[in-house]
PDB file of C-alpha atoms in Angstrom:
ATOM      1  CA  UNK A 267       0.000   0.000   0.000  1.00 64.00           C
ATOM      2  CA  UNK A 268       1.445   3.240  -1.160  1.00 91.00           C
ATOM      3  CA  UNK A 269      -1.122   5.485  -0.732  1.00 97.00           C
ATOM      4  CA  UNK A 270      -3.441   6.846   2.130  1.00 98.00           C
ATOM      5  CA  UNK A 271      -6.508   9.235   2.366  1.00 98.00           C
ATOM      6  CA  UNK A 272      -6.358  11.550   5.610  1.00 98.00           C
ATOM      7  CA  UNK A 273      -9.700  12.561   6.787  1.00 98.00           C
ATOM      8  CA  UNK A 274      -9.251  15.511   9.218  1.00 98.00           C
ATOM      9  CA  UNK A 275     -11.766  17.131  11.637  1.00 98.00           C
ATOM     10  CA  UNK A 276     -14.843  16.231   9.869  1.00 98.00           C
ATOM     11  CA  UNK A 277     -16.629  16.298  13.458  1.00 98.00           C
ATOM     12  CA  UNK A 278     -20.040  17.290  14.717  1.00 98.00           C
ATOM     13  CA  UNK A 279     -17.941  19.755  16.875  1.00 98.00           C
ATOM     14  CA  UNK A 280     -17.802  21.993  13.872  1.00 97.00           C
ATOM     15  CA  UNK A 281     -21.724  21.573  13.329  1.00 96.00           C
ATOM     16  CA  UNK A 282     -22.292  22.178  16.878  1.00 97.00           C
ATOM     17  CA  UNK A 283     -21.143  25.859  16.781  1.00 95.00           C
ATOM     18  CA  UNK A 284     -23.239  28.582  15.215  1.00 93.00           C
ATOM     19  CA  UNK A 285     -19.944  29.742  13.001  1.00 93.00           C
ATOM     20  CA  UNK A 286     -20.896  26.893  11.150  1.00 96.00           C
ATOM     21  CA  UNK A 287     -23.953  28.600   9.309  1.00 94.00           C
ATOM     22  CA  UNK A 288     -20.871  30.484   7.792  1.00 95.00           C
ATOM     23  CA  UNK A 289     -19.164  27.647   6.514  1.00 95.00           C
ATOM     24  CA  UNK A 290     -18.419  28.016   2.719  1.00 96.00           C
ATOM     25  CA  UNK A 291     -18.967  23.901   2.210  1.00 96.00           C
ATOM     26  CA  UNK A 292     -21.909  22.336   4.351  1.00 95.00           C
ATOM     27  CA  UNK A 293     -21.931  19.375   2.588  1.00 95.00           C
ATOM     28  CA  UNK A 294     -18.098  18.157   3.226  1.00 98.00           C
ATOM     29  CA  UNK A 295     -19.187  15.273   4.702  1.00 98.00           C
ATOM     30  CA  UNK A 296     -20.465  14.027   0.803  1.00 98.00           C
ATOM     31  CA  UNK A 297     -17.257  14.626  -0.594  1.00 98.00           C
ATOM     32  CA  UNK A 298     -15.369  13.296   2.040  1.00 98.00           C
ATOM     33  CA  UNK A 299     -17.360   9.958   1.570  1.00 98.00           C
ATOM     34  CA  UNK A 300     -16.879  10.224  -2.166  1.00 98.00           C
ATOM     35  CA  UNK A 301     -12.904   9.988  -1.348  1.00 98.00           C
ATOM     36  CA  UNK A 302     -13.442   7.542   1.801  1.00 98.00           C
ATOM     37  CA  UNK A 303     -15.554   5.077  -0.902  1.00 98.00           C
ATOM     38  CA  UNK A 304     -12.543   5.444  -3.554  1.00 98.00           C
ATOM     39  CA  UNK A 305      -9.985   5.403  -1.321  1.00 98.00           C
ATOM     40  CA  UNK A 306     -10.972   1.740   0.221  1.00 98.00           C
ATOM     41  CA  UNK A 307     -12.289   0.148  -3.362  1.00 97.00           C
ATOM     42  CA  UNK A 308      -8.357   0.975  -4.381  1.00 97.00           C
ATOM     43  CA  UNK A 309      -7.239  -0.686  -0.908  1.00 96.00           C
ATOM     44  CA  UNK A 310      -5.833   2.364   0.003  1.00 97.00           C
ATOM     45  CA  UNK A 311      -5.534   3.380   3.828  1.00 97.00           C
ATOM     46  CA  UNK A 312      -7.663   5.544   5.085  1.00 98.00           C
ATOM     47  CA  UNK A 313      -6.915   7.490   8.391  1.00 98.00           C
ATOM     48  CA  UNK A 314      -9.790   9.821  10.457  1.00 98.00           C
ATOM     49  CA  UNK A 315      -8.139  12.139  12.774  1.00 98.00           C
ATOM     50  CA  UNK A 316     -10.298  14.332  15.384  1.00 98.00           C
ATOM     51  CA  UNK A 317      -9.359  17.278  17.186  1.00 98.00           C
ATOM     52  CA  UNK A 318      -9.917  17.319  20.880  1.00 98.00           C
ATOM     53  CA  UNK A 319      -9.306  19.908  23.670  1.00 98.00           C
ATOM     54  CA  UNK A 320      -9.891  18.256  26.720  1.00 98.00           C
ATOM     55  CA  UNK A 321     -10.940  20.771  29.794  1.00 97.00           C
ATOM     56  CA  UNK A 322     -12.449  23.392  28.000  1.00 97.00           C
ATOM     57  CA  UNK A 323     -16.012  23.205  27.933  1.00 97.00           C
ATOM     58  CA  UNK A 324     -16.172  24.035  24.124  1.00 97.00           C
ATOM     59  CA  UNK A 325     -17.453  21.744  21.365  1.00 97.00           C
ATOM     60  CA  UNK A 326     -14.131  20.368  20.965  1.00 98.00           C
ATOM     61  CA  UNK A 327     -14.104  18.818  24.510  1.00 98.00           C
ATOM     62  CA  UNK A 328     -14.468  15.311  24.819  1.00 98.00           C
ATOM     63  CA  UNK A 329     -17.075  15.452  27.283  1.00 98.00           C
ATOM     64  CA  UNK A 330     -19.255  17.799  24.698  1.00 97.00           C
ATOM     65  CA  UNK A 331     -20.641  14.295  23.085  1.00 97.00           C
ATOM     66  CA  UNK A 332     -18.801  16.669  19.690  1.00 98.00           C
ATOM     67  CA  UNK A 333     -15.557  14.949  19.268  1.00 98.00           C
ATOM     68  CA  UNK A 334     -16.956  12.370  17.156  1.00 98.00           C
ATOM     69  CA  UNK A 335     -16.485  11.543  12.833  1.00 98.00           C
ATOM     70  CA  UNK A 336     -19.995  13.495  11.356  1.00 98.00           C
ATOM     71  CA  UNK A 337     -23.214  10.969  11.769  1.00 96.00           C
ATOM     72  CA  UNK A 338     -23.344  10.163   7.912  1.00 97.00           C
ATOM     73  CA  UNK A 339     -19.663   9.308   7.751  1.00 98.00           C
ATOM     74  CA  UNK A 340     -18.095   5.976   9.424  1.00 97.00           C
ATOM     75  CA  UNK A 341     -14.136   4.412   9.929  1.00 98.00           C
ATOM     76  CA  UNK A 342     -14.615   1.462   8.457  1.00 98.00           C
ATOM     77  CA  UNK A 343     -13.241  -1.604  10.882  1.00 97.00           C
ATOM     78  CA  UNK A 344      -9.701  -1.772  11.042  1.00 96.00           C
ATOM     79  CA  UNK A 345      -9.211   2.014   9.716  1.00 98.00           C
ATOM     80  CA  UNK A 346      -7.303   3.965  12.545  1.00 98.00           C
ATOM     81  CA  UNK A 347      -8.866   6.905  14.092  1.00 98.00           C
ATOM     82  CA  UNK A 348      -6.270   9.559  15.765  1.00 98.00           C
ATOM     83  CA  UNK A 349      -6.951  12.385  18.192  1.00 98.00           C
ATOM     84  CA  UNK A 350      -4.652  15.391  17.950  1.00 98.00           C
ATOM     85  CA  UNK A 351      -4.288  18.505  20.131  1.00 98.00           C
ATOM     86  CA  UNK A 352      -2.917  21.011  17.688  1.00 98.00           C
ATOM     87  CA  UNK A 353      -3.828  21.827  14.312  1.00 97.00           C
ATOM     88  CA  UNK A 354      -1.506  19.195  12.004  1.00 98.00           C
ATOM     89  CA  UNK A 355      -2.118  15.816  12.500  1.00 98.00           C
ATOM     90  CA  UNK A 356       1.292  14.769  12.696  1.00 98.00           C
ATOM     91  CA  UNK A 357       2.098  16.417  15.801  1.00 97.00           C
ATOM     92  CA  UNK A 358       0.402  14.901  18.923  1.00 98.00           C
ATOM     93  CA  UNK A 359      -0.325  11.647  16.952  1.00 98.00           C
ATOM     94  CA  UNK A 360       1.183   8.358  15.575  1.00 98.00           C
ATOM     95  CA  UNK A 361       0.411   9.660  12.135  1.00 98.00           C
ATOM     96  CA  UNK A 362       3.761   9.231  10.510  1.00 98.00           C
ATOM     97  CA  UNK A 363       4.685   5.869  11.972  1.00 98.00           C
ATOM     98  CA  UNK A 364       1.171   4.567  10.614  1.00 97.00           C
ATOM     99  CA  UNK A 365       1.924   5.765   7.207  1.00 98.00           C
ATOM    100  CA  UNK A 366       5.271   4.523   7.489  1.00 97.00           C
ATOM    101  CA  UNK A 367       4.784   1.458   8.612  1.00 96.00           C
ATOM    102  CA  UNK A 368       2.355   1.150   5.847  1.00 95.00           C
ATOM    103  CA  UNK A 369       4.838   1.990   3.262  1.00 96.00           C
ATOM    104  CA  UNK A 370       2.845   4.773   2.432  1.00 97.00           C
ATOM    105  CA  UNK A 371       4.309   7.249   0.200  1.00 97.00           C
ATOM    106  CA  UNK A 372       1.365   9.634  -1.327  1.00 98.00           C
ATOM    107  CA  UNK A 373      -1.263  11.192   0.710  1.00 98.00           C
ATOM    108  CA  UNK A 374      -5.010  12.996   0.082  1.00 98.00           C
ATOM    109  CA  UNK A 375      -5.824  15.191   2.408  1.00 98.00           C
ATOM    110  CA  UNK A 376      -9.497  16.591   3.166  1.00 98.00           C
ATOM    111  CA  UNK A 377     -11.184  18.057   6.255  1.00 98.00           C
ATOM    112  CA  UNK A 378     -11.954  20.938   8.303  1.00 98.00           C
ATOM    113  CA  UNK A 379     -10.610  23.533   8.450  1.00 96.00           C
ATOM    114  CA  UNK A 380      -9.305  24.316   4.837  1.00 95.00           C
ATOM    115  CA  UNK A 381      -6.453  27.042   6.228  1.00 96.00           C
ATOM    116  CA  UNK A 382      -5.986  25.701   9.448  1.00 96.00           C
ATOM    117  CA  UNK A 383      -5.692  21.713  10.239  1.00 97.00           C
ATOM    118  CA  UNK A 384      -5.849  20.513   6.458  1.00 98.00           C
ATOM    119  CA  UNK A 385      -3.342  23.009   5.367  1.00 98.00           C
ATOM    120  CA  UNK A 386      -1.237  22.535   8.435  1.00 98.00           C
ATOM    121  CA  UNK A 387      -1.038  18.976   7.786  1.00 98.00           C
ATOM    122  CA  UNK A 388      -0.258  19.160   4.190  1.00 98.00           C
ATOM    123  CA  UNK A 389       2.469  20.993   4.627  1.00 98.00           C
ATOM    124  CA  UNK A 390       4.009  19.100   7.410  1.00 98.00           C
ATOM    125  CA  UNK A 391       3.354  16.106   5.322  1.00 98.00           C
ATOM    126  CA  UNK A 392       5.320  17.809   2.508  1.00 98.00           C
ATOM    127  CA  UNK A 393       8.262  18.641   4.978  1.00 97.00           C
ATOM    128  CA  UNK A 394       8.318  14.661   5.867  1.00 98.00           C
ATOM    129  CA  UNK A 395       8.876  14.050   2.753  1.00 97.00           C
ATOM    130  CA  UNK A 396       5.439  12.282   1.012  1.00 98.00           C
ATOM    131  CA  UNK A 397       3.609  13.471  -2.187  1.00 98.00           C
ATOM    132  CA  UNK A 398       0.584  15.333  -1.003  1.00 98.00           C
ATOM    133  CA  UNK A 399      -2.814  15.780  -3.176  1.00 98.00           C
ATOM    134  CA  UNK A 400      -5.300  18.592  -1.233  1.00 98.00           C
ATOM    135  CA  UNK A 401      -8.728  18.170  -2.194  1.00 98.00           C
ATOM    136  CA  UNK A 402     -10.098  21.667  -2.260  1.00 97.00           C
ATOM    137  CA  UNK A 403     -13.761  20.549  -2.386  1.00 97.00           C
ATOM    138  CA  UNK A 404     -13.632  18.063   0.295  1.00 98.00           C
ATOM    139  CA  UNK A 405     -12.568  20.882   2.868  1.00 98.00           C
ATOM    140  CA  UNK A 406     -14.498  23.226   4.379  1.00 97.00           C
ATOM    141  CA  UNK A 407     -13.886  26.617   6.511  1.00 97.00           C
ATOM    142  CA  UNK A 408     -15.403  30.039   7.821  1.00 96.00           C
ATOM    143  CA  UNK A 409     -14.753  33.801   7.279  1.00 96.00           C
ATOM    144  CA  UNK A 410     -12.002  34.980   9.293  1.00 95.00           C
ATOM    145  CA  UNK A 411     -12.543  37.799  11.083  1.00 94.00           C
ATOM    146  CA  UNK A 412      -9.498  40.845  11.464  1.00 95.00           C
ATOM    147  CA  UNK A 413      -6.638  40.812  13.756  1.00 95.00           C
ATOM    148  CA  UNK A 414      -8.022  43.843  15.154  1.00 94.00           C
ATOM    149  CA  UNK A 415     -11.812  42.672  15.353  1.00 94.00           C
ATOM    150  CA  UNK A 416     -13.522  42.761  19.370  1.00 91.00           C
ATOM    151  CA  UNK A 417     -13.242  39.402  20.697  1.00 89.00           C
ATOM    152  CA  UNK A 418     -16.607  37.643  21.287  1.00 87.00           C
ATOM    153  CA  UNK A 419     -18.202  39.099  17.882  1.00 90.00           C
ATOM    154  CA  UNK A 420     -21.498  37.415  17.107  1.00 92.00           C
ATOM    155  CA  UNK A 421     -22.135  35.792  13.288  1.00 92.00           C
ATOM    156  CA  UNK A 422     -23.941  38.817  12.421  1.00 94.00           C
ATOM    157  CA  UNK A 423     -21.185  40.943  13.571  1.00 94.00           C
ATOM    158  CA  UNK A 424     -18.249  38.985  11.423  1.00 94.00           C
ATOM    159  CA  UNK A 425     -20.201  38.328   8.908  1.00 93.00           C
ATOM    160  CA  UNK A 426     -21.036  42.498   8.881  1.00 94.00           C
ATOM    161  CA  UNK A 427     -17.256  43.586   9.506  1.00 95.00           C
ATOM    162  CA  UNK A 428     -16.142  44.748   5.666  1.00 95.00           C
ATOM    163  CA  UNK A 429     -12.627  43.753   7.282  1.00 95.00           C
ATOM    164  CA  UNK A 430     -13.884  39.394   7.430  1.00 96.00           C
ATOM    165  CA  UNK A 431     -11.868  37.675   5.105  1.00 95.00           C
ATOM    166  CA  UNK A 432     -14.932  35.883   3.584  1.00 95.00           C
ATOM    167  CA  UNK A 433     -14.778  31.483   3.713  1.00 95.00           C
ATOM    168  CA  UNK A 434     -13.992  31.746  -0.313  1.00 95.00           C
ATOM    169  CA  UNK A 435     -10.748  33.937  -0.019  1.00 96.00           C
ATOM    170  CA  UNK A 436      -9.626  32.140   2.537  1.00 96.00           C
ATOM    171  CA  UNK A 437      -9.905  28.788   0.254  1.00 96.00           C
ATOM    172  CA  UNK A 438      -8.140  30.771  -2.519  1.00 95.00           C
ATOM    173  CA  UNK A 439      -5.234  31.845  -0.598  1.00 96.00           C
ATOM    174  CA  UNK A 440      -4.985  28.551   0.922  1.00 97.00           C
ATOM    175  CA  UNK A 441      -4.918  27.450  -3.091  1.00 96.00           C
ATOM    176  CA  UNK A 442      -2.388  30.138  -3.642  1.00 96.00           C
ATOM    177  CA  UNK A 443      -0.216  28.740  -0.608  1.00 95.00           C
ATOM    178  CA  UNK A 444      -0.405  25.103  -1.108  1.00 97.00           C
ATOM    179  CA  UNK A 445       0.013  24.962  -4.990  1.00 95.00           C
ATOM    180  CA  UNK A 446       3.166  23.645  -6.628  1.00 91.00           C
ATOM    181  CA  UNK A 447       5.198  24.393  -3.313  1.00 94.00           C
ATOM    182  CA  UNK A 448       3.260  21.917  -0.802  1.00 97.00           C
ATOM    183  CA  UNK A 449       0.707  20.179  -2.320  1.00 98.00           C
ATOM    184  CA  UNK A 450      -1.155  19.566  -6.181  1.00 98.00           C
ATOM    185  CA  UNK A 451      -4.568  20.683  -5.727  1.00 98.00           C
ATOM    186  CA  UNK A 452      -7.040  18.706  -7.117  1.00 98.00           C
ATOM    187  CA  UNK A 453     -10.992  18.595  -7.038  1.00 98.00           C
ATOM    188  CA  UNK A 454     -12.641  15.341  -5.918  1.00 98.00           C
ATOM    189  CA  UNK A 455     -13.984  14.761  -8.895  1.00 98.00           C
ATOM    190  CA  UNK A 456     -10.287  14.713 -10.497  1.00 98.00           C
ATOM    191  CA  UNK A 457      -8.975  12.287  -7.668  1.00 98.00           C
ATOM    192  CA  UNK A 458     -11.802   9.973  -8.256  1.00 96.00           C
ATOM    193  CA  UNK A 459     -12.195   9.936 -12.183  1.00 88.00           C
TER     194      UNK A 459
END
């Protein structure tokens, strides 16, 4: 086995918080299961990872009931599912010995948060050395409000602030980062024929 599909963050935790009405890709979970279905009829690995921050009383706490793969999506027995602390998934996981010990030497990645975990991981991946595909419509993200923006702004407040970096410029400067240096970009539509 050479290659490996890495599902990242596709968790209710996202759902759970009202910045996901923002999110530039609520259906995700389909074209994550488009890649999850390709990845295991071409016996590829595939690899869920979930983000957890234990203690905080957010929707990324384990006891939230949040930290779990979105209802309409499933690890198939035998597929390894990670928890990580920080945003790549190589970090605070056993990521690169699974892959290695796999022999894997290509990765997809997918996931939330386009600019944040996926990205993260794609170019850490890329550091270690594999061949990383980043499938731009099988992530998902949110506008991004300023640096200088109060803390604690509602939805209707970002989403009102002409300084927001809007959910589909953050994709395209994620594009703009990732391309040719880190990662081919492809669509899932391209990855899957």
């Amino acid at each position: 086995m050479t290659n490996a599909l890495v599902v990242i963050d596709v968790q209710e935790s996202f759902r759970a918080r009202p910045l996901w009405a923002t999110t530039d890709n609520p259906d995700v979970a389909k074209k994550v299961g488009q890649l999850v279905d390709a990845a295991r009829a071409a016996g590829d690995q595939v690899i869920w990872v979930l983000h957890a921050e234990p203690g905080t009383g957010n929707t990324f706490d384990p006891a939230s009931g949040h930290v779990r793969v979105m209802d309409e999506l499933s690890p198939a027995p035998g597929e390894p599912l990670l928890t990580k602390t920080v945003h790549n998934a190589f970090t605070t996981t056993n990521l690169q010995h699974l892959l290695t010990t796999a022999g894997v030497r290509t990765i997809t990645v997918c996931g939330l948060r386009t600019e944040q975990c996926v990205e993260t991981t794609a170019r850490v991946a890329s550091d270690l050395g594999y061949q990383v595909t980043f499938a731009i419509d099988a992530t998902a993200t949110n506008p991004i409000p300023h640096p200088d923006a109060p803390a604690g702004q509602t939805v209707e407040e970002l989403l009102a602030d002409p300084r927001t970096l809007s959910a589909a410029d953050v994709a395209a400067r994620t594009v703009y980062a990732l391309s040719g240096r880190f990662a081919t970009v492809r669509t899932v539509a391209e990855i899957v024929g």
